[in-house]
mmCIF file of N, CA, C and O in Angstrom:
data_model
loop_
_atom_site.group_PDB
_atom_site.id
_atom_site.type_symbol
_atom_site.label_atom_id
_atom_site.label_comp_id
_atom_site.label_asym_id
_atom_site.label_seq_id
_atom_site.Cartn_x
_atom_site.Cartn_y
_atom_site.Cartn_z
ATOM 1 N N MET U 1 -48.267 22.977 -49.743
ATOM 2 C CA MET U 1 -48.317 21.546 -49.595
ATOM 3 C C MET U 1 -47.004 21.064 -48.972
ATOM 4 O O MET U 1 -45.925 21.494 -49.342
ATOM 5 N N ILE U 2 -47.104 20.156 -48.011
ATOM 6 C CA ILE U 2 -45.939 19.625 -47.301
ATOM 7 C C ILE U 2 -45.528 18.325 -47.964
ATOM 8 O O ILE U 2 -46.357 17.450 -48.230
ATOM 9 N N TYR U 3 -44.198 18.237 -48.208
ATOM 10 C CA TYR U 3 -43.680 17.029 -48.855
ATOM 11 C C TYR U 3 -43.387 16.003 -47.783
ATOM 12 O O TYR U 3 -42.687 16.272 -46.818
ATOM 13 N N GLN U 4 -43.918 14.805 -47.927
ATOM 14 C CA GLN U 4 -43.685 13.725 -46.978
ATOM 15 C C GLN U 4 -43.052 12.560 -47.717
ATOM 16 O O GLN U 4 -43.396 12.282 -48.861
ATOM 17 N N ASP U 5 -42.106 11.884 -47.010
ATOM 18 C CA ASP U 5 -41.539 10.666 -47.579
ATOM 19 C C ASP U 5 -42.609 9.597 -47.557
ATOM 20 O O ASP U 5 -43.459 9.549 -46.675
ATOM 21 N N ARG U 6 -42.518 8.766 -48.560
ATOM 22 C CA ARG U 6 -43.494 7.694 -48.541
ATOM 23 C C ARG U 6 -43.079 6.669 -47.501
ATOM 24 O O ARG U 6 -41.886 6.489 -47.214
ATOM 25 N N PRO U 7 -43.999 5.989 -46.909
ATOM 26 C CA PRO U 7 -43.681 5.019 -45.861
ATOM 27 C C PRO U 7 -42.811 3.891 -46.413
ATOM 28 O O PRO U 7 -42.926 3.505 -47.570
ATOM 29 N N THR U 8 -41.948 3.395 -45.558
ATOM 30 C CA THR U 8 -41.066 2.316 -45.993
ATOM 31 C C THR U 8 -41.834 1.022 -46.082
ATOM 32 O O THR U 8 -42.779 0.778 -45.316
ATOM 33 N N GLY U 9 -41.371 0.193 -46.982
ATOM 34 C CA GLY U 9 -42.006 -1.096 -47.153
ATOM 35 C C GLY U 9 -41.544 -2.074 -46.077
ATOM 36 O O GLY U 9 -40.674 -1.789 -45.264
ATOM 37 N N GLN U 10 -42.111 -3.258 -46.094
ATOM 38 C CA GLN U 10 -41.773 -4.283 -45.101
ATOM 39 C C GLN U 10 -40.298 -4.658 -45.158
ATOM 40 O O GLN U 10 -39.637 -4.717 -44.138
ATOM 41 N N LYS U 11 -39.795 -4.913 -46.377
ATOM 42 C CA LYS U 11 -38.396 -5.330 -46.525
ATOM 43 C C LYS U 11 -37.445 -4.223 -46.052
ATOM 44 O O LYS U 11 -36.476 -4.469 -45.352
ATOM 45 N N ALA U 12 -37.718 -3.010 -46.442
ATOM 46 C CA ALA U 12 -36.855 -1.890 -46.071
ATOM 47 C C ALA U 12 -36.884 -1.678 -44.556
ATOM 48 O O ALA U 12 -35.853 -1.408 -43.928
ATOM 49 N N ALA U 13 -38.055 -1.803 -43.965
ATOM 50 C CA ALA U 13 -38.185 -1.630 -42.518
ATOM 51 C C ALA U 13 -37.384 -2.703 -41.786
ATOM 52 O O ALA U 13 -36.699 -2.427 -40.796
ATOM 53 N N LYS U 14 -37.454 -3.947 -42.274
ATOM 54 C CA LYS U 14 -36.698 -5.031 -41.660
ATOM 55 C C LYS U 14 -35.189 -4.796 -41.789
ATOM 56 O O LYS U 14 -34.432 -5.056 -40.852
ATOM 57 N N LYS U 15 -34.747 -4.290 -42.959
ATOM 58 C CA LYS U 15 -33.322 -4.008 -43.159
ATOM 59 C C LYS U 15 -32.844 -2.930 -42.191
ATOM 60 O O LYS U 15 -31.778 -3.058 -41.586
ATOM 61 N N GLN U 16 -33.650 -1.895 -42.053
ATOM 62 C CA GLN U 16 -33.272 -0.827 -41.132
ATOM 63 C C GLN U 16 -33.195 -1.346 -39.697
ATOM 64 O O GLN U 16 -32.270 -1.024 -38.950
ATOM 65 N N LEU U 17 -34.153 -2.159 -39.315
ATOM 66 C CA LEU U 17 -34.174 -2.738 -37.986
ATOM 67 C C LEU U 17 -32.940 -3.604 -37.758
ATOM 68 O O LEU U 17 -32.299 -3.538 -36.712
ATOM 69 N N LYS U 18 -32.590 -4.408 -38.768
ATOM 70 C CA LYS U 18 -31.424 -5.274 -38.675
ATOM 71 C C LYS U 18 -30.151 -4.447 -38.512
ATOM 72 O O LYS U 18 -29.268 -4.775 -37.718
ATOM 73 N N ARG U 19 -30.035 -3.373 -39.299
ATOM 74 C CA ARG U 19 -28.858 -2.508 -39.218
ATOM 75 C C ARG U 19 -28.724 -1.897 -37.824
ATOM 76 O O ARG U 19 -27.647 -1.841 -37.249
ATOM 77 N N ARG U 20 -29.841 -1.436 -37.307
ATOM 78 C CA ARG U 20 -29.821 -0.856 -35.958
ATOM 79 C C ARG U 20 -29.403 -1.881 -34.920
ATOM 80 O O ARG U 20 -28.622 -1.584 -34.010
ATOM 81 N N GLN U 21 -29.925 -3.085 -35.044
ATOM 82 C CA GLN U 21 -29.569 -4.139 -34.098
ATOM 83 C C GLN U 21 -28.092 -4.485 -34.198
ATOM 84 O O GLN U 21 -27.427 -4.697 -33.182
ATOM 85 N N CYS U 22 -27.567 -4.544 -35.402
ATOM 86 C CA CYS U 22 -26.141 -4.828 -35.579
ATOM 87 C C CYS U 22 -25.298 -3.730 -34.951
ATOM 88 O O CYS U 22 -24.303 -3.994 -34.286
ATOM 89 N N LYS U 23 -25.685 -2.474 -35.184
ATOM 90 C CA LYS U 23 -24.949 -1.363 -34.592
ATOM 91 C C LYS U 23 -25.004 -1.438 -33.073
ATOM 92 O O LYS U 23 -24.020 -1.199 -32.388
ATOM 93 N N ASP U 24 -26.183 -1.746 -32.522
ATOM 94 C CA ASP U 24 -26.324 -1.861 -31.082
ATOM 95 C C ASP U 24 -25.456 -2.983 -30.542
ATOM 96 O O ASP U 24 -24.827 -2.843 -29.500
ATOM 97 N N LYS U 25 -25.416 -4.097 -31.258
ATOM 98 C CA LYS U 25 -24.589 -5.218 -30.806
ATOM 99 C C LYS U 25 -23.121 -4.831 -30.808
ATOM 100 O O LYS U 25 -22.375 -5.138 -29.885
ATOM 101 N N VAL U 26 -22.691 -4.172 -31.859
ATOM 102 C CA VAL U 26 -21.309 -3.719 -31.922
ATOM 103 C C VAL U 26 -21.043 -2.768 -30.767
ATOM 104 O O VAL U 26 -20.026 -2.848 -30.093
ATOM 105 N N GLY U 27 -21.965 -1.870 -30.499
ATOM 106 C CA GLY U 27 -21.831 -0.938 -29.384
ATOM 107 C C GLY U 27 -21.778 -1.665 -28.055
ATOM 108 O O GLY U 27 -20.988 -1.335 -27.187
ATOM 109 N N GLU U 28 -22.626 -2.671 -27.893
ATOM 110 C CA GLU U 28 -22.631 -3.451 -26.667
ATOM 111 C C GLU U 28 -21.311 -4.173 -26.476
ATOM 112 O O GLU U 28 -20.778 -4.240 -25.380
ATOM 113 N N VAL U 29 -20.785 -4.723 -27.555
ATOM 114 C CA VAL U 29 -19.521 -5.456 -27.467
ATOM 115 C C VAL U 29 -18.402 -4.518 -27.046
ATOM 116 O O VAL U 29 -17.612 -4.834 -26.158
ATOM 117 N N THR U 30 -18.330 -3.344 -27.646
ATOM 118 C CA THR U 30 -17.265 -2.415 -27.283
ATOM 119 C C THR U 30 -17.449 -1.908 -25.861
ATOM 120 O O THR U 30 -16.481 -1.790 -25.126
ATOM 121 N N VAL U 31 -18.674 -1.644 -25.457
ATOM 122 C CA VAL U 31 -18.923 -1.210 -24.082
ATOM 123 C C VAL U 31 -18.553 -2.325 -23.113
ATOM 124 O O VAL U 31 -17.908 -2.092 -22.090
ATOM 125 N N THR U 32 -18.935 -3.556 -23.453
ATOM 126 C CA THR U 32 -18.593 -4.688 -22.611
ATOM 127 C C THR U 32 -17.080 -4.848 -22.522
ATOM 128 O O THR U 32 -16.541 -5.078 -21.435
ATOM 129 N N ASN U 33 -16.405 -4.721 -23.638
ATOM 130 C CA ASN U 33 -14.940 -4.822 -23.634
ATOM 131 C C ASN U 33 -14.322 -3.708 -22.792
ATOM 132 O O ASN U 33 -13.384 -3.954 -22.021
ATOM 133 N N LEU U 34 -14.841 -2.502 -22.937
ATOM 134 C CA LEU U 34 -14.319 -1.391 -22.162
ATOM 135 C C LEU U 34 -14.537 -1.605 -20.668
ATOM 136 O O LEU U 34 -13.651 -1.344 -19.852
ATOM 137 N N LEU U 35 -15.724 -2.102 -20.314
ATOM 138 C CA LEU U 35 -16.001 -2.382 -18.905
ATOM 139 C C LEU U 35 -15.067 -3.453 -18.366
ATOM 140 O O LEU U 35 -14.554 -3.354 -17.251
ATOM 141 N N GLN U 36 -14.834 -4.485 -19.160
ATOM 142 C CA GLN U 36 -13.930 -5.557 -18.729
ATOM 143 C C GLN U 36 -12.511 -5.029 -18.566
ATOM 144 O O GLN U 36 -11.827 -5.357 -17.599
ATOM 145 N N GLN U 37 -12.079 -4.199 -19.505
ATOM 146 C CA GLN U 37 -10.743 -3.606 -19.390
ATOM 147 C C GLN U 37 -10.651 -2.720 -18.152
ATOM 148 O O GLN U 37 -9.646 -2.731 -17.443
ATOM 149 N N PHE U 38 -11.716 -1.988 -17.901
ATOM 150 C CA PHE U 38 -11.757 -1.131 -16.715
ATOM 151 C C PHE U 38 -11.661 -1.969 -15.440
ATOM 152 O O PHE U 38 -10.908 -1.640 -14.531
ATOM 153 N N ARG U 39 -12.418 -3.068 -15.393
ATOM 154 C CA ARG U 39 -12.365 -3.965 -14.232
ATOM 155 C C ARG U 39 -10.969 -4.552 -14.071
ATOM 156 O O ARG U 39 -10.437 -4.630 -12.961
ATOM 157 N N ASP U 40 -10.377 -4.984 -15.178
ATOM 158 C CA ASP U 40 -9.020 -5.537 -15.123
ATOM 159 C C ASP U 40 -8.027 -4.502 -14.603
ATOM 160 O O ASP U 40 -7.157 -4.811 -13.784
ATOM 161 N N THR U 41 -8.189 -3.272 -15.085
ATOM 162 C CA THR U 41 -7.304 -2.195 -14.632
ATOM 163 C C THR U 41 -7.481 -1.953 -13.142
ATOM 164 O O THR U 41 -6.501 -1.774 -12.414
ATOM 165 N N LEU U 42 -8.729 -1.958 -12.676
ATOM 166 C CA LEU U 42 -8.985 -1.769 -11.250
ATOM 167 C C LEU U 42 -8.354 -2.887 -10.421
ATOM 168 O O LEU U 42 -7.781 -2.641 -9.369
ATOM 169 N N VAL U 43 -8.459 -4.116 -10.904
ATOM 170 C CA VAL U 43 -7.862 -5.247 -10.197
ATOM 171 C C VAL U 43 -6.343 -5.081 -10.131
ATOM 172 O O VAL U 43 -5.722 -5.307 -9.085
ATOM 173 N N GLU U 44 -5.736 -4.670 -11.233
ATOM 174 C CA GLU U 44 -4.289 -4.452 -11.252
ATOM 175 C C GLU U 44 -3.889 -3.346 -10.280
ATOM 176 O O GLU U 44 -2.894 -3.471 -9.558
ATOM 177 N N ILE U 45 -4.677 -2.279 -10.244
ATOM 178 C CA ILE U 45 -4.386 -1.175 -9.331
ATOM 179 C C ILE U 45 -4.489 -1.642 -7.884
ATOM 180 O O ILE U 45 -3.628 -1.318 -7.051
ATOM 181 N N GLU U 46 -5.520 -2.411 -7.571
ATOM 182 C CA GLU U 46 -5.685 -2.929 -6.212
ATOM 183 C C GLU U 46 -4.520 -3.849 -5.836
ATOM 184 O O GLU U 46 -4.010 -3.791 -4.719
ATOM 185 N N ASP U 47 -4.096 -4.699 -6.766
ATOM 186 C CA ASP U 47 -2.959 -5.571 -6.511
ATOM 187 C C ASP U 47 -1.697 -4.757 -6.249
ATOM 188 O O ASP U 47 -0.923 -5.065 -5.330
ATOM 189 N N GLN U 48 -1.503 -3.713 -7.031
ATOM 190 C CA GLN U 48 -0.339 -2.848 -6.852
ATOM 191 C C GLN U 48 -0.390 -2.156 -5.493
ATOM 192 O O GLN U 48 0.625 -2.053 -4.806
ATOM 193 N N LYS U 49 -1.588 -1.713 -5.091
ATOM 194 C CA LYS U 49 -1.740 -1.072 -3.785
ATOM 195 C C LYS U 49 -1.397 -2.053 -2.668
ATOM 196 O O LYS U 49 -0.731 -1.690 -1.696
ATOM 197 N N LYS U 50 -1.854 -3.302 -2.807
ATOM 198 C CA LYS U 50 -1.547 -4.315 -1.793
ATOM 199 C C LYS U 50 -0.048 -4.547 -1.705
ATOM 200 O O LYS U 50 0.509 -4.656 -0.611
ATOM 201 N N GLN U 51 0.607 -4.633 -2.853
ATOM 202 C CA GLN U 51 2.054 -4.827 -2.864
ATOM 203 C C GLN U 51 2.764 -3.632 -2.231
ATOM 204 O O GLN U 51 3.711 -3.809 -1.456
ATOM 205 N N ASP U 52 2.292 -2.432 -2.548
ATOM 206 C CA ASP U 52 2.897 -1.228 -1.972
ATOM 207 C C ASP U 52 2.736 -1.215 -0.454
ATOM 208 O O ASP U 52 3.669 -0.886 0.280
ATOM 209 N N ARG U 53 1.527 -1.569 0.016
ATOM 210 C CA ARG U 53 1.287 -1.626 1.462
ATOM 211 C C ARG U 53 2.198 -2.650 2.118
ATOM 212 O O ARG U 53 2.745 -2.406 3.201
ATOM 213 N N LYS U 54 2.353 -3.787 1.463
ATOM 214 C CA LYS U 54 3.210 -4.840 2.010
ATOM 215 C C LYS U 54 4.654 -4.349 2.110
ATOM 216 O O LYS U 54 5.316 -4.560 3.133
ATOM 217 N N ILE U 55 5.134 -3.677 1.082
ATOM 218 C CA ILE U 55 6.502 -3.151 1.091
ATOM 219 C C ILE U 55 6.656 -2.111 2.199
ATOM 220 O O ILE U 55 7.649 -2.115 2.938
ATOM 221 N N ILE U 56 5.667 -1.233 2.338
ATOM 222 C CA ILE U 56 5.730 -0.204 3.380
ATOM 223 C C ILE U 56 5.754 -0.847 4.763
ATOM 224 O O ILE U 56 6.533 -0.438 5.635
ATOM 225 N N LEU U 57 4.925 -1.863 4.974
ATOM 226 C CA LEU U 57 4.902 -2.552 6.264
ATOM 227 C C LEU U 57 6.245 -3.219 6.552
ATOM 228 O O LEU U 57 6.754 -3.161 7.675
ATOM 229 N N GLU U 58 6.831 -3.848 5.541
ATOM 230 C CA GLU U 58 8.130 -4.481 5.720
ATOM 231 C C GLU U 58 9.190 -3.446 6.081
ATOM 232 O O GLU U 58 10.034 -3.690 6.953
ATOM 233 N N GLN U 59 9.139 -2.288 5.423
ATOM 234 C CA GLN U 59 10.097 -1.227 5.729
ATOM 235 C C GLN U 59 9.906 -0.717 7.158
ATOM 236 O O GLN U 59 10.882 -0.459 7.864
ATOM 237 N N GLN U 60 8.654 -0.585 7.584
ATOM 238 C CA GLN U 60 8.389 -0.133 8.946
ATOM 239 C C GLN U 60 8.902 -1.139 9.963
ATOM 240 O O GLN U 60 9.471 -0.761 10.987
ATOM 241 N N VAL U 61 8.708 -2.429 9.686
ATOM 242 C CA VAL U 61 9.198 -3.469 10.590
ATOM 243 C C VAL U 61 10.719 -3.393 10.685
ATOM 244 O O VAL U 61 11.292 -3.475 11.784
ATOM 245 N N MET U 62 11.382 -3.210 9.544
ATOM 246 C CA MET U 62 12.837 -3.109 9.550
ATOM 247 C C MET U 62 13.298 -1.882 10.339
ATOM 248 O O MET U 62 14.269 -1.959 11.106
ATOM 249 N N MET U 63 12.591 -0.761 10.182
ATOM 250 C CA MET U 63 12.959 0.449 10.918
ATOM 251 C C MET U 63 12.786 0.251 12.415
ATOM 252 O O MET U 63 13.625 0.683 13.213
ATOM 253 N N ILE U 64 11.715 -0.420 12.808
ATOM 254 C CA ILE U 64 11.471 -0.690 14.229
ATOM 255 C C ILE U 64 12.566 -1.602 14.777
ATOM 256 O O ILE U 64 13.092 -1.369 15.872
ATOM 257 N N GLN U 65 12.926 -2.634 14.019
ATOM 258 C CA GLN U 65 13.994 -3.536 14.457
ATOM 259 C C GLN U 65 15.314 -2.794 14.605
ATOM 260 O O GLN U 65 16.037 -2.988 15.586
ATOM 261 N N GLN U 66 15.625 -1.936 13.639
ATOM 262 C CA GLN U 66 16.857 -1.163 13.717
ATOM 263 C C GLN U 66 16.843 -0.240 14.934
ATOM 264 O O GLN U 66 17.855 -0.079 15.612
ATOM 265 N N SER U 67 15.698 0.360 15.195
ATOM 266 C CA SER U 67 15.575 1.242 16.352
ATOM 267 C C SER U 67 15.783 0.463 17.648
ATOM 268 O O SER U 67 16.481 0.923 18.562
ATOM 269 N N GLN U 68 15.189 -0.730 17.728
ATOM 270 C CA GLN U 68 15.348 -1.557 18.920
ATOM 271 C C GLN U 68 16.799 -1.994 19.091
ATOM 272 O O GLN U 68 17.335 -1.991 20.211
ATOM 273 N N GLU U 69 17.457 -2.346 17.981
ATOM 274 C CA GLU U 69 18.862 -2.738 18.056
ATOM 275 C C GLU U 69 19.719 -1.570 18.523
ATOM 276 O O GLU U 69 20.630 -1.737 19.332
ATOM 277 N N LYS U 70 19.416 -0.371 18.025
ATOM 278 C CA LYS U 70 20.169 0.818 18.429
ATOM 279 C C LYS U 70 19.974 1.080 19.918
ATOM 280 O O LYS U 70 20.929 1.409 20.637
ATOM 281 N N GLN U 71 18.744 0.928 20.399
ATOM 282 C CA GLN U 71 18.485 1.123 21.826
ATOM 283 C C GLN U 71 19.255 0.112 22.664
ATOM 284 O O GLN U 71 19.804 0.456 23.714
ATOM 285 N N GLU U 72 19.294 -1.122 22.192
ATOM 286 C CA GLU U 72 20.047 -2.158 22.914
ATOM 287 C C GLU U 72 21.535 -1.812 22.957
ATOM 288 O O GLU U 72 22.180 -1.958 23.997
ATOM 289 N N LEU U 73 22.061 -1.372 21.826
ATOM 290 C CA LEU U 73 23.473 -0.976 21.794
ATOM 291 C C LEU U 73 23.747 0.199 22.733
ATOM 292 O O LEU U 73 24.775 0.227 23.417
ATOM 293 N N ASP U 74 22.826 1.154 22.766
ATOM 294 C CA ASP U 74 22.979 2.291 23.675
ATOM 295 C C ASP U 74 22.998 1.819 25.130
ATOM 296 O O ASP U 74 23.804 2.303 25.941
ATOM 297 N N LYS U 75 22.117 0.895 25.485
ATOM 298 C CA LYS U 75 22.083 0.359 26.849
ATOM 299 C C LYS U 75 23.388 -0.339 27.191
ATOM 300 O O LYS U 75 23.934 -0.160 28.288
ATOM 301 N N ILE U 76 23.882 -1.121 26.235
ATOM 302 C CA ILE U 76 25.146 -1.837 26.471
ATOM 303 C C ILE U 76 26.291 -0.845 26.663
ATOM 304 O O ILE U 76 27.127 -1.011 27.565
ATOM 305 N N GLU U 77 26.322 0.201 25.839
ATOM 306 C CA GLU U 77 27.373 1.214 25.965
ATOM 307 C C GLU U 77 27.300 1.918 27.318
ATOM 308 O O GLU U 77 28.336 2.162 27.952
ATOM 309 N N LYS U 78 26.098 2.243 27.764
ATOM 310 C CA LYS U 78 25.944 2.888 29.067
ATOM 311 C C LYS U 78 26.407 1.977 30.194
ATOM 312 O O LYS U 78 27.061 2.422 31.151
ATOM 313 N N LYS U 79 26.069 0.702 30.074
ATOM 314 C CA LYS U 79 26.502 -0.260 31.093
ATOM 315 C C LYS U 79 28.023 -0.383 31.111
ATOM 316 O O LYS U 79 28.644 -0.449 32.177
ATOM 317 N N GLU U 80 28.618 -0.389 29.925
ATOM 318 C CA GLU U 80 30.085 -0.457 29.854
ATOM 319 C C GLU U 80 30.724 0.779 30.464
ATOM 320 O O GLU U 80 31.742 0.676 31.162
ATOM 321 N N GLN U 81 30.120 1.940 30.227
ATOM 322 C CA GLN U 81 30.653 3.172 30.819
ATOM 323 C C GLN U 81 30.591 3.115 32.342
ATOM 324 O O GLN U 81 31.521 3.540 33.033
ATOM 325 N N ILE U 82 29.475 2.598 32.843
ATOM 326 C CA ILE U 82 29.335 2.481 34.298
ATOM 327 C C ILE U 82 30.365 1.509 34.848
ATOM 328 O O ILE U 82 30.988 1.761 35.888
ATOM 329 N N MET U 83 30.561 0.406 34.159
ATOM 330 C CA MET U 83 31.528 -0.599 34.626
ATOM 331 C C MET U 83 32.956 -0.039 34.603
ATOM 332 O O MET U 83 33.761 -0.379 35.460
ATOM 333 N N LYS U 84 33.291 0.809 33.653
ATOM 334 C CA LYS U 84 34.637 1.378 33.537
ATOM 335 C C LYS U 84 34.857 2.581 34.451
ATOM 336 O O LYS U 84 35.975 3.038 34.615
ATOM 337 N N MET U 85 33.779 3.075 35.048
ATOM 338 C CA MET U 85 33.853 4.292 35.832
ATOM 339 C C MET U 85 34.730 4.106 37.069
ATOM 340 O O MET U 85 34.663 3.095 37.764
ATOM 341 N N ASN U 86 35.560 5.102 37.324
ATOM 342 C CA ASN U 86 36.395 5.112 38.525
ATOM 343 C C ASN U 86 35.617 5.822 39.621
ATOM 344 O O ASN U 86 35.383 7.022 39.555
ATOM 345 N N ILE U 87 35.201 5.080 40.638
ATOM 346 C CA ILE U 87 34.353 5.657 41.685
ATOM 347 C C ILE U 87 35.166 6.149 42.889
ATOM 348 O O ILE U 87 34.611 6.684 43.831
ATOM 349 N N SER U 88 36.467 6.004 42.838
ATOM 350 C CA SER U 88 37.288 6.421 43.986
ATOM 351 C C SER U 88 37.296 7.938 44.174
ATOM 352 O O SER U 88 37.479 8.418 45.286
ATOM 353 N N ASN U 89 37.086 8.702 43.131
ATOM 354 C CA ASN U 89 37.115 10.158 43.241
ATOM 355 C C ASN U 89 35.739 10.767 43.515
ATOM 356 O O ASN U 89 35.628 11.971 43.679
ATOM 357 N N LEU U 90 34.686 9.949 43.562
ATOM 358 C CA LEU U 90 33.320 10.455 43.761
ATOM 359 C C LEU U 90 33.010 10.586 45.243
ATOM 360 O O LEU U 90 33.660 9.949 46.107
ATOM 361 N N ASN U 91 31.973 11.399 45.576
ATOM 362 C CA ASN U 91 31.543 11.491 46.974
ATOM 363 C C ASN U 91 30.933 10.153 47.379
ATOM 364 O O ASN U 91 30.550 9.340 46.533
ATOM 365 N N PRO U 92 30.813 9.878 48.647
ATOM 366 C CA PRO U 92 30.370 8.548 49.116
ATOM 367 C C PRO U 92 28.987 8.132 48.613
ATOM 368 O O PRO U 92 28.764 6.965 48.308
ATOM 369 N N ILE U 93 28.063 9.083 48.488
ATOM 370 C CA ILE U 93 26.703 8.738 48.032
ATOM 371 C C ILE U 93 26.751 8.307 46.568
ATOM 372 O O ILE U 93 26.175 7.281 46.193
ATOM 373 N N SER U 94 27.424 9.074 45.721
ATOM 374 C CA SER U 94 27.540 8.733 44.307
ATOM 375 C C SER U 94 28.308 7.436 44.129
ATOM 376 O O SER U 94 27.957 6.595 43.294
ATOM 377 N N ALA U 95 29.350 7.262 44.923
ATOM 378 C CA ALA U 95 30.152 6.042 44.838
ATOM 379 C C ALA U 95 29.297 4.829 45.183
ATOM 380 O O ALA U 95 29.374 3.788 44.511
ATOM 381 N N ALA U 96 28.465 4.956 46.224
ATOM 382 C CA ALA U 96 27.604 3.845 46.626
ATOM 383 C C ALA U 96 26.584 3.542 45.512
ATOM 384 O O ALA U 96 26.318 2.370 45.201
ATOM 385 N N TYR U 97 26.035 4.610 44.903
ATOM 386 C CA TYR U 97 25.066 4.418 43.823
ATOM 387 C C TYR U 97 25.701 3.655 42.661
ATOM 388 O O TYR U 97 25.142 2.667 42.169
ATOM 389 N N PHE U 98 26.875 4.108 42.219
ATOM 390 C CA PHE U 98 27.504 3.455 41.069
ATOM 391 C C PHE U 98 28.018 2.061 41.415
ATOM 392 O O PHE U 98 28.039 1.176 40.570
ATOM 393 N N GLN U 99 28.390 1.852 42.674
ATOM 394 C CA GLN U 99 28.792 0.507 43.098
ATOM 395 C C GLN U 99 27.598 -0.441 43.000
ATOM 396 O O GLN U 99 27.732 -1.577 42.517
ATOM 397 N N ASN U 100 26.431 0.026 43.440
ATOM 398 C CA ASN U 100 25.210 -0.798 43.340
ATOM 399 C C ASN U 100 24.844 -1.071 41.882
ATOM 400 O O ASN U 100 24.423 -2.174 41.523
ATOM 401 N N ARG U 101 25.009 -0.044 41.039
ATOM 402 C CA ARG U 101 24.726 -0.220 39.602
ATOM 403 C C ARG U 101 25.649 -1.269 39.001
ATOM 404 O O ARG U 101 25.230 -2.105 38.202
ATOM 405 N N LYS U 102 26.916 -1.237 39.391
ATOM 406 C CA LYS U 102 27.863 -2.222 38.884
ATOM 407 C C LYS U 102 27.462 -3.640 39.311
ATOM 408 O O LYS U 102 27.535 -4.595 38.517
ATOM 409 N N LEU U 103 26.999 -3.749 40.515
ATOM 410 C CA LEU U 103 26.561 -5.059 41.018
ATOM 411 C C LEU U 103 25.328 -5.548 40.239
ATOM 412 O O LEU U 103 25.209 -6.741 39.933
ATOM 413 N N GLU U 104 24.413 -4.629 39.967
ATOM 414 C CA GLU U 104 23.218 -4.999 39.188
ATOM 415 C C GLU U 104 23.609 -5.456 37.792
ATOM 416 O O GLU U 104 23.053 -6.421 37.256
ATOM 417 N N ILE U 105 24.535 -4.743 37.162
ATOM 418 C CA ILE U 105 24.965 -5.094 35.811
ATOM 419 C C ILE U 105 25.611 -6.473 35.790
ATOM 420 O O ILE U 105 25.362 -7.270 34.887
ATOM 421 N N MET U 106 26.412 -6.731 36.809
ATOM 422 C CA MET U 106 27.086 -8.051 36.854
ATOM 423 C C MET U 106 26.060 -9.108 37.177
ATOM 424 O O MET U 106 26.011 -10.158 36.702
#
């Protein structure tokens, strides 16, 4: 003979149903809270990425500006060297070239 539990009564069935619903609600609340925290974390990460990108772009702009300034300084130094050059000891073709360069610079 197989032993079977007797069926639950109406009140007991309702209590069990209520308990399950309460547990589900608690579970839903924690899942909802976890999802919200996850979304908040994702938003914070995205904001941090945007800030990092902005900083990197600013650094790149500064590096480009520094490079351009260095190139300008190099050009000025080359022009000064040409202007200071003594062309009296050069052959006539080179002397004419550097004389023309001096005129262009001035």
